[in-house]
CSV table of N, CA and C in Angstrom, one decimal:
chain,number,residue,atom,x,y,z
A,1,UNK,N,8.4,-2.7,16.3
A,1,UNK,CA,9.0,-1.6,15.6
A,1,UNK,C,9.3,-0.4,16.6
A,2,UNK,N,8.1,0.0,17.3
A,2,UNK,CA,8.3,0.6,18.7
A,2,UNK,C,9.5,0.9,19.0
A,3,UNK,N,9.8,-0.1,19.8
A,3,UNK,CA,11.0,-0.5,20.5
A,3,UNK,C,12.1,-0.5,20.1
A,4,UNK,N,12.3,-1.0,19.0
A,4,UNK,CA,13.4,-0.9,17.9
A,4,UNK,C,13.6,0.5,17.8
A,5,UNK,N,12.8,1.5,17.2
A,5,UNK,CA,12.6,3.0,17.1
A,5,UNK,C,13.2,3.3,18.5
A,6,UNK,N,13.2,3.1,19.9
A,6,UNK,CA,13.2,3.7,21.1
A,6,UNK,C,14.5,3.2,21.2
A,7,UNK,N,15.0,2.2,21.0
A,7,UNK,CA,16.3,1.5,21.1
A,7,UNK,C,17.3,2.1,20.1
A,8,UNK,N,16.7,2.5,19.0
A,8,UNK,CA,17.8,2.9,17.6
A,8,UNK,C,17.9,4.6,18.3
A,9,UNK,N,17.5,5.6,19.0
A,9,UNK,CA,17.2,6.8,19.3
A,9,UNK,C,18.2,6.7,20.4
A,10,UNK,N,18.3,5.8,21.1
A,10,UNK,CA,18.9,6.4,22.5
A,10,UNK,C,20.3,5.4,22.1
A,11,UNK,N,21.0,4.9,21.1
A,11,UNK,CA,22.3,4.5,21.2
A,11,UNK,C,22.5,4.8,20.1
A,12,UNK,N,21.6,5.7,19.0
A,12,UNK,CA,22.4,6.2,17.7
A,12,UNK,C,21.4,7.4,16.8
A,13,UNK,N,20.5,8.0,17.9
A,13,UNK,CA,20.1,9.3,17.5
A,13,UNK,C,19.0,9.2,16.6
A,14,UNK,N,18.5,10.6,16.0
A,14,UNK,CA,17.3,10.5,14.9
A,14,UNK,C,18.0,10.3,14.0
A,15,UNK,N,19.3,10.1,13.7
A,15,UNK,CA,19.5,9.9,12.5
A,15,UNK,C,19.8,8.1,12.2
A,16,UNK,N,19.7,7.7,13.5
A,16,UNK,CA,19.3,5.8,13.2
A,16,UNK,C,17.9,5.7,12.9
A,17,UNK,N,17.1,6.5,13.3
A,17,UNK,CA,15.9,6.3,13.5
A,17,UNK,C,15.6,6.2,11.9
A,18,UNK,N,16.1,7.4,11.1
A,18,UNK,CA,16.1,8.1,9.8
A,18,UNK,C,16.2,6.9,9.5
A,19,UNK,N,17.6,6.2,9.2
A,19,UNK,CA,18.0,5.1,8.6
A,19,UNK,C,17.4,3.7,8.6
A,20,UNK,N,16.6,3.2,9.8
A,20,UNK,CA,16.0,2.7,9.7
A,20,UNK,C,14.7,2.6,9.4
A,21,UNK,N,14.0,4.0,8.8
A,21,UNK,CA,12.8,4.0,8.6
A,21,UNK,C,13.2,3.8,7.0
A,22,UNK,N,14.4,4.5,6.0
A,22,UNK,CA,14.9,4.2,4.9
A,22,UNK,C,15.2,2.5,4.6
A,23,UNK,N,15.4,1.6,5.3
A,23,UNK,CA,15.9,0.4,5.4
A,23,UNK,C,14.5,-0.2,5.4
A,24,UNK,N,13.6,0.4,6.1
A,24,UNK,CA,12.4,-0.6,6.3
A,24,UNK,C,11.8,0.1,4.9
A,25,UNK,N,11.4,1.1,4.6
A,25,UNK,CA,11.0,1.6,3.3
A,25,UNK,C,11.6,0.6,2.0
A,26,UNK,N,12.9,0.1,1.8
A,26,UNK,CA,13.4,-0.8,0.8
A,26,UNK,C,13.4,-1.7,0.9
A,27,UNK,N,13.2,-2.0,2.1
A,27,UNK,CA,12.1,-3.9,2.4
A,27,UNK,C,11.0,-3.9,1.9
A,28,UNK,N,10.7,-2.9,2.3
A,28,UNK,CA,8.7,-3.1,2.0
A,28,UNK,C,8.4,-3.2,0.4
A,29,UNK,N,9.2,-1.9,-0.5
A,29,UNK,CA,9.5,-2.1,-1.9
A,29,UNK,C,10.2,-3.1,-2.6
A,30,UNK,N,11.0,-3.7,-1.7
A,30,UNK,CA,11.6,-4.7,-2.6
A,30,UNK,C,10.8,-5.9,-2.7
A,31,UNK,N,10.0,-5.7,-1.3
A,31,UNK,CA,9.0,-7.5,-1.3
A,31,UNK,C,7.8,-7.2,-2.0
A,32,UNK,N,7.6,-6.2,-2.5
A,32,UNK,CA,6.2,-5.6,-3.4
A,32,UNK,C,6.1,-6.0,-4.5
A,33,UNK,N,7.7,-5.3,-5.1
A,33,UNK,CA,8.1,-5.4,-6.4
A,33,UNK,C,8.4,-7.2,-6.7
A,34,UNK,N,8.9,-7.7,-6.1
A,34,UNK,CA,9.5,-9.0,-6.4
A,34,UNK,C,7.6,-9.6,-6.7
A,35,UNK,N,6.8,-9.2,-5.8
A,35,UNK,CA,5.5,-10.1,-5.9
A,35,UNK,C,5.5,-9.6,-7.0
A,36,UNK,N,4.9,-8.4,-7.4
A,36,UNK,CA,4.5,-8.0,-8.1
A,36,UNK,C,5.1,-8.4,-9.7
A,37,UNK,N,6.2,-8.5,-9.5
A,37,UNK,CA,6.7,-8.8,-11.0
A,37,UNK,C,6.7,-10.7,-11.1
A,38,UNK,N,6.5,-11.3,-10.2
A,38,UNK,CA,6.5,-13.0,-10.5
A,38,UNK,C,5.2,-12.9,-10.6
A,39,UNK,N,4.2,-12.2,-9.9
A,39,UNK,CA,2.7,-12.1,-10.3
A,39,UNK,C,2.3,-11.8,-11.8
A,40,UNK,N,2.8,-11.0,-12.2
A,40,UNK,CA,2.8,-10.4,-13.4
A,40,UNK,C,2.9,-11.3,-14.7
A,41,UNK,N,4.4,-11.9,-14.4
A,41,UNK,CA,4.8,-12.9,-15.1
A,41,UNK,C,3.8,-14.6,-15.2
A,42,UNK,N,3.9,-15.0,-14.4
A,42,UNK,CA,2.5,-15.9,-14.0
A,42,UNK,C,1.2,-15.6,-14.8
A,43,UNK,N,0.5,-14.9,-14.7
A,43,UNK,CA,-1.0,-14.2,-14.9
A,43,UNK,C,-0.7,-14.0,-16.4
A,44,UNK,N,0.6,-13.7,-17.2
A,44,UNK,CA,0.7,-13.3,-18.6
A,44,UNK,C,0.7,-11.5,-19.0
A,45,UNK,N,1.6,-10.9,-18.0
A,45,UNK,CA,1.9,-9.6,-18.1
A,45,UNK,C,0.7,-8.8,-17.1
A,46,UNK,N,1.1,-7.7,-17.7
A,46,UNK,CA,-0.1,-6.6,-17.3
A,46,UNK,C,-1.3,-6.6,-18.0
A,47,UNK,N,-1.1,-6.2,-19.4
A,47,UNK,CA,-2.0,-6.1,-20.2
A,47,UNK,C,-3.1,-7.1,-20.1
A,48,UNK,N,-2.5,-8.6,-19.9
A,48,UNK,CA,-3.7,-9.4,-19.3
A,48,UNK,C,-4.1,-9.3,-18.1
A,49,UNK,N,-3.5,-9.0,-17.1
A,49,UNK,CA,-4.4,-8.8,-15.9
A,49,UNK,C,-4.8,-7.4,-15.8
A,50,UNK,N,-4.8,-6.7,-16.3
A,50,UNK,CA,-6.1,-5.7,-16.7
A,50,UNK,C,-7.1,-5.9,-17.4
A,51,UNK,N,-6.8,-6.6,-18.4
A,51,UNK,CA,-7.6,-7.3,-18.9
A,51,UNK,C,-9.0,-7.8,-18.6
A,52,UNK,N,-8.5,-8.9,-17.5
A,52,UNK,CA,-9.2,-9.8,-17.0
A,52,UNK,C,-9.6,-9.4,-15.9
A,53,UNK,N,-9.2,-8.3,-15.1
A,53,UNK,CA,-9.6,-7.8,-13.5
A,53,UNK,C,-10.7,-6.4,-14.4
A,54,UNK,N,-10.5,-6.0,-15.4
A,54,UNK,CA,-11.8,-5.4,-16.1
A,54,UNK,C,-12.8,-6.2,-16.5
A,55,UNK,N,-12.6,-6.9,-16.8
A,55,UNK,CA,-13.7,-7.9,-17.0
A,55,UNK,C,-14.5,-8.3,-15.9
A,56,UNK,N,-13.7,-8.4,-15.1
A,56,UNK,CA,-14.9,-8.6,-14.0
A,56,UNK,C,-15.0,-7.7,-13.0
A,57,UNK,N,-15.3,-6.5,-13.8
A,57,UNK,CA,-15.2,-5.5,-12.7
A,57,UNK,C,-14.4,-5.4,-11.2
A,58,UNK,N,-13.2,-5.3,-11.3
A,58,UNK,CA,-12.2,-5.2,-10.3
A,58,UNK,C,-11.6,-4.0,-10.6
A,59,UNK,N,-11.5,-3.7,-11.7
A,59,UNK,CA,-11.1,-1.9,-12.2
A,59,UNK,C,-12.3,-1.1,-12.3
A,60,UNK,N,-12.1,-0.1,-11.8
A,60,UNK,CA,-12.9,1.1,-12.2
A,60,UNK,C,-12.6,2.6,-11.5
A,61,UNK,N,-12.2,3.4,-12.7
A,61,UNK,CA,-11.4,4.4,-12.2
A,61,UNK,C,-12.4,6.1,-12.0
A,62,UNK,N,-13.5,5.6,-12.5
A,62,UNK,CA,-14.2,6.8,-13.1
A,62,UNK,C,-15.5,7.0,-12.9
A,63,UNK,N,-15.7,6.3,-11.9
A,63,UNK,CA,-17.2,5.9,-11.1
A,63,UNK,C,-17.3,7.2,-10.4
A,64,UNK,N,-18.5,8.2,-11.0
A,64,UNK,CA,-18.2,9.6,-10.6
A,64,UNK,C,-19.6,10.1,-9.2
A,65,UNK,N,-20.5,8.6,-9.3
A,65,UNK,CA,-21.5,8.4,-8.8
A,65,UNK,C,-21.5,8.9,-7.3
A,66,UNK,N,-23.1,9.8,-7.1
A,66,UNK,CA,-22.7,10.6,-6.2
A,66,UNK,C,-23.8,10.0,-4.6
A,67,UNK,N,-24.1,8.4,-5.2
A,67,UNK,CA,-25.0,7.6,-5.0
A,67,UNK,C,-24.3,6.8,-3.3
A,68,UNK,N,-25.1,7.6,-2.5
A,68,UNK,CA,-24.5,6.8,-1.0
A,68,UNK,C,-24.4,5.5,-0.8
A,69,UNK,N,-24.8,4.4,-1.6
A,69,UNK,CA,-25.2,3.4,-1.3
A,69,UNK,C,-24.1,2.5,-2.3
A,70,UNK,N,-23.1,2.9,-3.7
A,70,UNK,CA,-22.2,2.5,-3.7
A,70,UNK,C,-20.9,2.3,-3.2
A,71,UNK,N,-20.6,1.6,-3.1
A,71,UNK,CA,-19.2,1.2,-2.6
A,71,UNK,C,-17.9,1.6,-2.8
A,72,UNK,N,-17.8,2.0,-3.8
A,72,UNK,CA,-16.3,3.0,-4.3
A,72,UNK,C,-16.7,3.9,-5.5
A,73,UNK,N,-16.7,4.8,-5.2
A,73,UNK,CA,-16.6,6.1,-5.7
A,73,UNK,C,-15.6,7.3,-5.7
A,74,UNK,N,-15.7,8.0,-6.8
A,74,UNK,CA,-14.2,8.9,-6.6
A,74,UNK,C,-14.8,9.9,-5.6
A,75,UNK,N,-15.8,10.3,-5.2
A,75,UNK,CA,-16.4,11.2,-3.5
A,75,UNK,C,-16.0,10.8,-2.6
A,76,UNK,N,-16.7,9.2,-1.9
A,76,UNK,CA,-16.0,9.1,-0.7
A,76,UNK,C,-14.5,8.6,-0.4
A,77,UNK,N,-13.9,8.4,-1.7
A,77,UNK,CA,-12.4,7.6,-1.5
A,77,UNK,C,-11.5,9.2,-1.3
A,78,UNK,N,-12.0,10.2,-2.0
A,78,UNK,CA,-11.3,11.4,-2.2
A,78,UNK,C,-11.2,12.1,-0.7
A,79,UNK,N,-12.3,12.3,-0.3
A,79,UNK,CA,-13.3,12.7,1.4
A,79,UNK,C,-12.6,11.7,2.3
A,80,UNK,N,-12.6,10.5,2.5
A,80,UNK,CA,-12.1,9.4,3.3
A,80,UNK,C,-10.6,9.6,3.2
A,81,UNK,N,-9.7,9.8,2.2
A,81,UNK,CA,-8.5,10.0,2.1
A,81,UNK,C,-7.9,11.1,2.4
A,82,UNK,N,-8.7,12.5,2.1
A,82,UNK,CA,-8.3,13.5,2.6
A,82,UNK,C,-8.3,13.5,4.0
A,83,UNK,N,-9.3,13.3,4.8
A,83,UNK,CA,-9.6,13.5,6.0
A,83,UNK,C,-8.7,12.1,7.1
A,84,UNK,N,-8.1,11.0,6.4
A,84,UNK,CA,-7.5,10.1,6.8
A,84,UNK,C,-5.8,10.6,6.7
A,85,UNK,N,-5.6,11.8,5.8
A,85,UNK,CA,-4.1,12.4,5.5
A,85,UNK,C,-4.0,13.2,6.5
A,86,UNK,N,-5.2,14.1,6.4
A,86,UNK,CA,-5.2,15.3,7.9
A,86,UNK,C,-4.7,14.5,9.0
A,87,UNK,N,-5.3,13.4,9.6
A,87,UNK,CA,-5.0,13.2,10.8
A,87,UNK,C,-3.5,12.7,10.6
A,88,UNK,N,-3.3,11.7,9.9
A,88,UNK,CA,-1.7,11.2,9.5
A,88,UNK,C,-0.9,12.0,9.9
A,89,UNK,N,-0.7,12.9,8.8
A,89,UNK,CA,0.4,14.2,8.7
A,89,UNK,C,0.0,15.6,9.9
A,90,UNK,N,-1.5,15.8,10.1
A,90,UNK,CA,-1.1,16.8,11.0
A,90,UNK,C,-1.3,16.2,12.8
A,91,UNK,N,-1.3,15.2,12.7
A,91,UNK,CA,-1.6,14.7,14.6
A,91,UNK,C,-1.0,13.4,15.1
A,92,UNK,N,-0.4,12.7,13.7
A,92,UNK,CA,0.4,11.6,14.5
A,92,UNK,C,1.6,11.8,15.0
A,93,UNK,N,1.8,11.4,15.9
A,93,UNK,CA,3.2,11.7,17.0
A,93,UNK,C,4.3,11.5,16.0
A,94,UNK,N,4.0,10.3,15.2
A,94,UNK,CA,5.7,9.8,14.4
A,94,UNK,C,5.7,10.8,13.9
A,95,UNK,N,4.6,10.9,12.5
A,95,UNK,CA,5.3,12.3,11.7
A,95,UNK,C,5.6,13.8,12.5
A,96,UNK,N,4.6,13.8,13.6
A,96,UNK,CA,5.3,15.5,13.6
A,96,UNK,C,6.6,15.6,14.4
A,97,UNK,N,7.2,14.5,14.9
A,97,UNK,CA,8.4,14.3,15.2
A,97,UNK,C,9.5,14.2,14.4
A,98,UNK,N,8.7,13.8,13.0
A,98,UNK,CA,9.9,13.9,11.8
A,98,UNK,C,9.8,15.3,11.2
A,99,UNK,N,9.0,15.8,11.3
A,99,UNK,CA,8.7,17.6,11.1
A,99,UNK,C,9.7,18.3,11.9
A,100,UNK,N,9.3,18.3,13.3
A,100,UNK,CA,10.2,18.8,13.7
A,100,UNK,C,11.9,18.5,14.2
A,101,UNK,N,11.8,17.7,14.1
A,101,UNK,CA,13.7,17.3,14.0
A,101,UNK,C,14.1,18.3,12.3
A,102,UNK,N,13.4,18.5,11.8
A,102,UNK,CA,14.6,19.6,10.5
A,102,UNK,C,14.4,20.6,10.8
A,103,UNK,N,15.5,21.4,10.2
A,103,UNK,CA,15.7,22.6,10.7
A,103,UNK,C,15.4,23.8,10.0
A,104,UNK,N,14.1,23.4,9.0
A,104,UNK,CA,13.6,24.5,8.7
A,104,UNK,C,12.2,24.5,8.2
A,105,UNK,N,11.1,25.4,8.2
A,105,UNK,CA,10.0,25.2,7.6
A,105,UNK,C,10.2,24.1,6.0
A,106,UNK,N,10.9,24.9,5.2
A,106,UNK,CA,11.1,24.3,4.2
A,106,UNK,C,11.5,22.6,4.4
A,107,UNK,N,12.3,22.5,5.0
A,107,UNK,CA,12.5,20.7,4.7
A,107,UNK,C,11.7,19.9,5.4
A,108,UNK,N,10.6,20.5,6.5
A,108,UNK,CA,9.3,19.8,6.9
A,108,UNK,C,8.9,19.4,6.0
A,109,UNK,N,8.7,20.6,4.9
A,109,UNK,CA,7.3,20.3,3.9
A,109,UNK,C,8.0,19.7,3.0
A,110,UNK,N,9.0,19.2,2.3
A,110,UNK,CA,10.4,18.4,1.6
A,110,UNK,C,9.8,17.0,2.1
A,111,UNK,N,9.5,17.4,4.1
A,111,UNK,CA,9.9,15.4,4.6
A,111,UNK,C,8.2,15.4,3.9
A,112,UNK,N,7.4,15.8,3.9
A,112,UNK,CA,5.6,15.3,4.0
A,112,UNK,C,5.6,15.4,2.2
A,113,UNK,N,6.0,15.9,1.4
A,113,UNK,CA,6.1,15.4,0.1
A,113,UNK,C,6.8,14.3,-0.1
A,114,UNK,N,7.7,14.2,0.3
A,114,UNK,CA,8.3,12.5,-0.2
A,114,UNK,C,7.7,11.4,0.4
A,115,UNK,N,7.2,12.0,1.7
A,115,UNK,CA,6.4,11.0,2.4
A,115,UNK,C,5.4,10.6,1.8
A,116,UNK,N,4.4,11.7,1.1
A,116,UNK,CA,3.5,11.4,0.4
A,116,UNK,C,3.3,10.8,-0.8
A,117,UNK,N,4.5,11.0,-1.6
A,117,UNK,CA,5.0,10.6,-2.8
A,117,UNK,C,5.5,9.0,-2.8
A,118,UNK,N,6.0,8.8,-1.5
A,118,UNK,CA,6.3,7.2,-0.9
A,118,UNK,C,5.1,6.4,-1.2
A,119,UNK,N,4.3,6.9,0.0
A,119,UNK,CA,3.1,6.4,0.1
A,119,UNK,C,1.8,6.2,-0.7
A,120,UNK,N,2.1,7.1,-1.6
A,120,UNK,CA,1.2,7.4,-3.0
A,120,UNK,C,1.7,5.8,-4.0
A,121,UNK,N,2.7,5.6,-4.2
A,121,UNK,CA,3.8,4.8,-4.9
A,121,UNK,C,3.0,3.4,-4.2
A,122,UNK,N,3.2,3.4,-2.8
A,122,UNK,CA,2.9,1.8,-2.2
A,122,UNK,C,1.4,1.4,-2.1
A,123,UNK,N,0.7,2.7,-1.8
A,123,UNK,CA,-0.7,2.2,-2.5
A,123,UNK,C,-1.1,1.7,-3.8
A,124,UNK,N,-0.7,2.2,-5.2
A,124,UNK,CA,-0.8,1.9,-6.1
A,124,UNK,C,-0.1,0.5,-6.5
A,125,UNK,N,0.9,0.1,-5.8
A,125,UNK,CA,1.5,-0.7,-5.8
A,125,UNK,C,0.8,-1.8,-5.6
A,126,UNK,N,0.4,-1.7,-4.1
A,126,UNK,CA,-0.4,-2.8,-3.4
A,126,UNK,C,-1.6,-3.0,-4.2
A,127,UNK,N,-2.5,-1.7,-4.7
A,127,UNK,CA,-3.9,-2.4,-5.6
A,127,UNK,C,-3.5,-2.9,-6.5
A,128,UNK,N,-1.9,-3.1,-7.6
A,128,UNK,CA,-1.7,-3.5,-8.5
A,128,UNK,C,-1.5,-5.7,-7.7
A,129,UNK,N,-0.9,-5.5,-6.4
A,129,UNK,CA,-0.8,-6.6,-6.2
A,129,UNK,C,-1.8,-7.2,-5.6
A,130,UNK,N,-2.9,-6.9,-5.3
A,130,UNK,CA,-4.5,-7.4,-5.2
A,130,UNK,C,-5.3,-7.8,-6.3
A,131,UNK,N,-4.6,-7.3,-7.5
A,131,UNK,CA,-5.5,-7.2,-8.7
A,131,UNK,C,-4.9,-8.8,-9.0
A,132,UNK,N,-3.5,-9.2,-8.9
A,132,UNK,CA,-2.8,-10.5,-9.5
A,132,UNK,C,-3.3,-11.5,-8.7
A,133,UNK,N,-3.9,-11.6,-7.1
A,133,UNK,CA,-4.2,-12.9,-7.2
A,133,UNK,C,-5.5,-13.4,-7.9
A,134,UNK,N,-6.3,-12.0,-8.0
A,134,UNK,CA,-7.7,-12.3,-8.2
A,134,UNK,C,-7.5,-12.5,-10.0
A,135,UNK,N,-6.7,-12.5,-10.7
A,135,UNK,CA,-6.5,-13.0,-12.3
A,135,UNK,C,-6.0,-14.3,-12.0
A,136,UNK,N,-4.8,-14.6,-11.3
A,136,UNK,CA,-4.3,-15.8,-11.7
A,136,UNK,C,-5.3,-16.7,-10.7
A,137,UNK,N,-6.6,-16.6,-10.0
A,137,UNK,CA,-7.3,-17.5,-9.5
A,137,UNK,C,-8.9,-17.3,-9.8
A,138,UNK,N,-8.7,-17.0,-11.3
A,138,UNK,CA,-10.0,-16.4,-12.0
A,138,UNK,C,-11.2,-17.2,-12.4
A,139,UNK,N,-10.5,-18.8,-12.3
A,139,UNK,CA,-11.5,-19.5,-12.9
A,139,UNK,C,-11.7,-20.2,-11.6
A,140,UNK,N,-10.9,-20.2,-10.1
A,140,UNK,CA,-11.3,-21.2,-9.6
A,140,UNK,C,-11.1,-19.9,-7.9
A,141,UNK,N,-11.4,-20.4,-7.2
A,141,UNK,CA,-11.8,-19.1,-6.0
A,141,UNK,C,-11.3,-20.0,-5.0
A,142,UNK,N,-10.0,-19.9,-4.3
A,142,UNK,CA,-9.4,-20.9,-3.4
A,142,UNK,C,-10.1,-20.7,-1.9
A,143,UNK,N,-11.0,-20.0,-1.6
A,143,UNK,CA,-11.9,-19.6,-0.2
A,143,UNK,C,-13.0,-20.3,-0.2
A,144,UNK,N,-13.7,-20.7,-1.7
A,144,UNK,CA,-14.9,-21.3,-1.6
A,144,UNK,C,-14.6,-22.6,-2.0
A,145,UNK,N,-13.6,-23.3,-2.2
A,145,UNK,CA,-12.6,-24.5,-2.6
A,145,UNK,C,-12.0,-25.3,-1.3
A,146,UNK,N,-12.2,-24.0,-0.7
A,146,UNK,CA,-12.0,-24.5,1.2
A,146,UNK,C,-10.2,-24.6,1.2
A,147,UNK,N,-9.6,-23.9,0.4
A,147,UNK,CA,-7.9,-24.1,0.7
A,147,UNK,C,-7.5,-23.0,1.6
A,148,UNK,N,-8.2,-22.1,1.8
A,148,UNK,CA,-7.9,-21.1,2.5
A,148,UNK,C,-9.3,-21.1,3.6
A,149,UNK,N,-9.1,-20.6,4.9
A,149,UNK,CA,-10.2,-20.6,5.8
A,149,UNK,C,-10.7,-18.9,6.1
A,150,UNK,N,-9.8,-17.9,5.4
A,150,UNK,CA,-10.3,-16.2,5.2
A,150,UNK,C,-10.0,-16.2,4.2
A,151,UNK,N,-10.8,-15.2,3.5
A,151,UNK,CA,-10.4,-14.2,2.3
A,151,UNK,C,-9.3,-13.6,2.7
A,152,UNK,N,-8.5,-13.5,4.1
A,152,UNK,CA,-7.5,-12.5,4.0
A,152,UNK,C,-6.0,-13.4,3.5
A,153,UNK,N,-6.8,-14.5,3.5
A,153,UNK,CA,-5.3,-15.3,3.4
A,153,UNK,C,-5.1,-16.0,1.8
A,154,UNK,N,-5.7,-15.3,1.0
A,154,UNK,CA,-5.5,-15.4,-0.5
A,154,UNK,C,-4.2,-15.1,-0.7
A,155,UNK,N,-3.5,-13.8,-0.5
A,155,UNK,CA,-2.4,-13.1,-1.2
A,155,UNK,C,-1.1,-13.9,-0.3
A,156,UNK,N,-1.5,-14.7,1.2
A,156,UNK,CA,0.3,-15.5,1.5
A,156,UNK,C,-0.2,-16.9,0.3
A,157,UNK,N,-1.9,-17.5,0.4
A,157,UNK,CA,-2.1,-18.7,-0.6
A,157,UNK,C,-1.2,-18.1,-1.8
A,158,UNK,N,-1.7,-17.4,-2.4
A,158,UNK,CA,-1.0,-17.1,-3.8
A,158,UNK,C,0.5,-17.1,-3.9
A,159,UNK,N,1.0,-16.7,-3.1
A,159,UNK,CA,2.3,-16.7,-3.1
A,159,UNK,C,3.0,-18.6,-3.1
A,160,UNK,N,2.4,-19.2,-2.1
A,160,UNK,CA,3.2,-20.5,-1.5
A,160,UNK,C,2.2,-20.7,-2.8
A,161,UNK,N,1.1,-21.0,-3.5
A,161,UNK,CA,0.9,-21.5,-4.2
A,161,UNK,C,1.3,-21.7,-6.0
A,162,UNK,N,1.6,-20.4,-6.2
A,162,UNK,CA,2.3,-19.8,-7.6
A,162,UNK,C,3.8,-21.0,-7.5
């Protein structure tokens, strides 16, 4: 992507660069949305896979526990996420290069709200598409079935296997 970025800059400016980060943004949502809605449909809507990802504790929004030794809590995801946004938005080279290419205080803080507002969208997106393999492979666990050799390779299994 790099290179592509360095290559789109020097034969068609920030404003390929722009367009191509817009282009890759509607790939990444359109391959979300497509899982996400054949997942959906598969599993028996939403309603059931909330359902059933509550049931077995896979949801939990309100875990207010101030207990170090839990694993997700709204403390350290809030703490981890703020302090993972600071560095993002105020010290990575990409973004403050898209800060400063506009030409005014105001439409910096314009690019880091949509940005955030993007990014806010694809997170929730993605835990909504984590939640569908683990419904539609509820009764049977394709890692300890030996079809997959990582846990990381459930969500390409689910796909080729749906």
């Amino acid at each position: 992507a790099r290179k592509f970025n360095r290559y789109s800059y020097i034969y068609g400016g920030m404003k390929a660069i722009i367009w191509t980060d817009v282009l890759q943004a509607l790939v990444m949502y359109t391959g979300v949305c497509v899982a996400i809605i054949y997942g959906l449909i598969l599993v028996g809507g939403f309603k059931q896979a909330f359902s059933i990802a509550s049931q077995g504790d896979r949801i939990e929004f309100d875990n207010l526990s101030v207990d170090p030794r839990t694993r997700h809590t709204v403390w350290p995801i809030l703490f981890g996420n703020s302090f993972n946004a600071l560095l993002t938005y105020g010290f990575n080279q990409m973004q403050v290069q898209r800060y400063m290419c506009v030409k005014s205080t105001r439409g910096a803080q314009t690019t880091i709200f949509i940005n955030i507002i993007g990014v806010a969208c694809l997170i929730l997106l993605s835990g909504l598409m984590g939640v569908i393999p683990y419904v539609y492979y509820s009764g049977c666990d394709p890692y300890t079935a030996g079809y997959i050799q990582s846990v990381d390779q459930i969500f390409p299994h689910f796909i080729m296997d749906a």
